[in-house]
XYZ file of C-alpha atoms in Angstrom:
174
model
C 56.342 137.593 139.240
C 58.210 136.774 142.495
C 57.824 132.843 141.146
C 59.661 133.691 137.607
C 62.545 135.064 138.962
C 62.745 132.014 141.451
C 62.411 129.555 138.984
C 64.302 130.706 135.705
C 60.758 129.924 134.202
C 59.018 132.748 131.965
C 55.607 132.459 131.131
C 53.929 131.824 127.904
C 53.359 135.057 126.231
C 57.060 136.013 126.114
C 58.090 133.399 124.499
C 58.873 133.355 120.733
C 57.788 130.614 119.205
C 58.949 131.839 115.606
C 61.464 129.041 113.954
C 64.572 131.194 112.578
C 68.433 129.920 110.538
C 69.332 132.961 112.089
C 69.396 135.802 114.840
C 66.790 138.957 114.332
C 70.394 141.256 114.251
C 71.707 138.796 110.817
C 68.191 138.594 109.500
C 67.487 142.638 109.309
C 71.706 142.932 107.780
C 69.748 140.901 104.944
C 66.657 142.474 104.934
C 69.258 145.743 104.383
C 71.118 144.175 101.252
C 67.876 143.506 99.508
C 66.599 146.990 99.430
C 68.267 147.881 96.528
C 71.261 147.863 93.623
C 72.878 150.088 94.357
C 73.508 148.761 98.065
C 74.304 145.582 96.544
C 76.655 146.953 94.344
C 77.764 149.500 97.521
C 78.158 145.633 99.536
C 80.247 143.887 96.955
C 82.897 146.877 96.344
C 83.533 147.392 99.810
C 83.241 143.186 100.146
C 86.424 142.986 97.686
C 84.568 140.245 96.064
C 84.131 138.480 92.806
C 80.560 138.039 91.759
C 81.501 135.949 88.319
C 81.455 132.534 87.897
C 83.393 130.579 85.724
C 82.311 126.977 85.335
C 85.976 125.150 83.960
C 89.333 125.708 84.129
C 90.947 127.484 80.911
C 92.520 124.313 79.538
C 95.394 126.064 76.933
C 97.353 126.296 79.160
C 99.696 127.778 76.395
C 98.869 130.038 74.650
C 100.511 132.684 72.547
C 99.595 135.713 69.829
C 101.610 135.004 66.874
C 104.766 137.247 65.758
C 105.791 138.161 62.529
C 108.735 136.111 62.891
C 106.074 132.649 64.275
C 104.535 132.834 60.586
C 107.732 134.211 58.307
C 109.955 132.077 56.605
C 111.691 130.771 59.845
C 109.598 128.031 60.235
C 109.500 127.906 63.713
C 107.355 128.678 66.714
C 109.364 130.366 69.524
C 108.404 129.884 73.282
C 109.077 131.563 76.217
C 111.493 129.341 78.427
C 108.609 129.257 81.217
C 106.690 127.630 78.725
C 108.732 124.868 77.912
C 109.693 124.705 82.054
C 106.513 124.144 82.808
C 104.755 123.154 80.579
C 106.331 121.155 78.119
C 109.556 119.384 79.679
C 107.505 118.113 82.196
C 105.149 116.044 80.688
C 107.846 114.367 78.048
C 110.124 111.267 78.757
C 113.678 111.675 80.272
C 115.485 110.654 76.901
C 113.357 113.248 74.894
C 113.879 115.691 77.733
C 117.720 115.094 77.614
C 117.306 115.789 73.569
C 115.262 118.911 73.779
C 117.978 120.429 76.480
C 120.392 119.762 75.191
C 119.714 121.199 71.788
C 119.274 118.037 69.184
C 115.726 118.280 69.801
C 112.712 115.159 70.482
C 110.041 114.584 68.025
C 106.754 116.201 68.900
C 103.136 114.991 68.215
C 100.717 118.002 67.620
C 96.585 117.033 66.939
C 95.178 120.234 65.205
C 92.017 120.245 66.903
C 89.903 122.317 64.600
C 91.018 120.544 61.559
C 91.661 116.868 63.466
C 94.839 116.394 62.119
C 98.074 114.587 63.626
C 101.259 116.635 62.693
C 104.657 115.685 63.534
C 107.255 119.033 64.939
C 110.345 118.954 66.600
C 110.850 120.327 69.823
C 113.750 122.120 70.830
C 115.470 124.694 73.640
C 118.063 127.031 72.202
C 120.828 127.631 75.062
C 121.994 130.856 73.840
C 118.056 132.958 74.058
C 116.741 129.603 77.145
C 113.517 129.428 74.916
C 112.182 126.689 72.919
C 111.344 126.466 69.689
C 108.730 124.194 67.704
C 110.521 123.708 63.947
C 110.414 121.506 61.382
C 107.211 121.664 58.981
C 105.814 124.366 60.840
C 105.156 126.738 58.481
C 104.205 124.315 56.254
C 101.406 122.426 58.334
C 100.013 125.246 60.705
C 101.006 128.405 59.303
C 100.223 128.043 55.680
C 97.531 125.358 55.673
C 96.145 127.523 58.359
C 96.749 130.559 57.218
C 98.104 132.024 60.675
C 99.082 135.672 61.010
C 100.551 137.490 62.428
C 97.891 138.736 65.936
C 96.251 135.430 65.496
C 96.434 133.617 69.255
C 96.551 129.799 69.453
C 96.540 127.526 71.786
C 98.654 124.395 73.279
C 97.880 121.461 75.648
C 99.050 118.168 76.765
C 97.133 115.231 76.056
C 97.943 112.364 79.179
C 96.178 109.824 77.614
C 97.218 110.451 73.269
C 100.544 111.645 74.501
C 100.770 114.564 72.225
C 100.219 118.716 72.549
C 96.260 119.372 71.193
C 96.711 122.886 68.845
C 93.947 125.164 67.979
C 93.340 128.789 66.956
C 91.659 130.370 69.832
C 91.370 133.818 68.284
C 91.744 135.375 64.363
C 93.230 138.601 63.748
C 91.459 138.303 60.349
């Protein structure tokens, strides 16, 4: 025994030869988590973490539930200022941006991904309300042709390769 104290060596009967990737205290905590579903749920709530998995980012950056005015006789889709400023203006060239901002409007191509058809609409900014509108053939090319009604949800996204907006009906109110 005195020999051990002097040299710092320990007899082989006292050495642990088990291989482990973590300390015994962490292993016991891991075993506690495995004990039951209730304990697991409690631990997740204590940690305030989400266990949901999303495999991709939703591409439909512009989403809108259609209103009566969007599907009515005015033949225009009303979009908020934040949508126009953040998702529409930045993708247009400087000439088109100027036309949109000053209210004359700029023609934008819109690909209907559901029916695989291309359409042209006019994007304008309404300075009095600071909103943006897609107009022109909105009513005939989208509302009537696709039988859109109040409460349907649509989505738009920019395709940087084709230089056009993609359109899709995301949810029907039927």
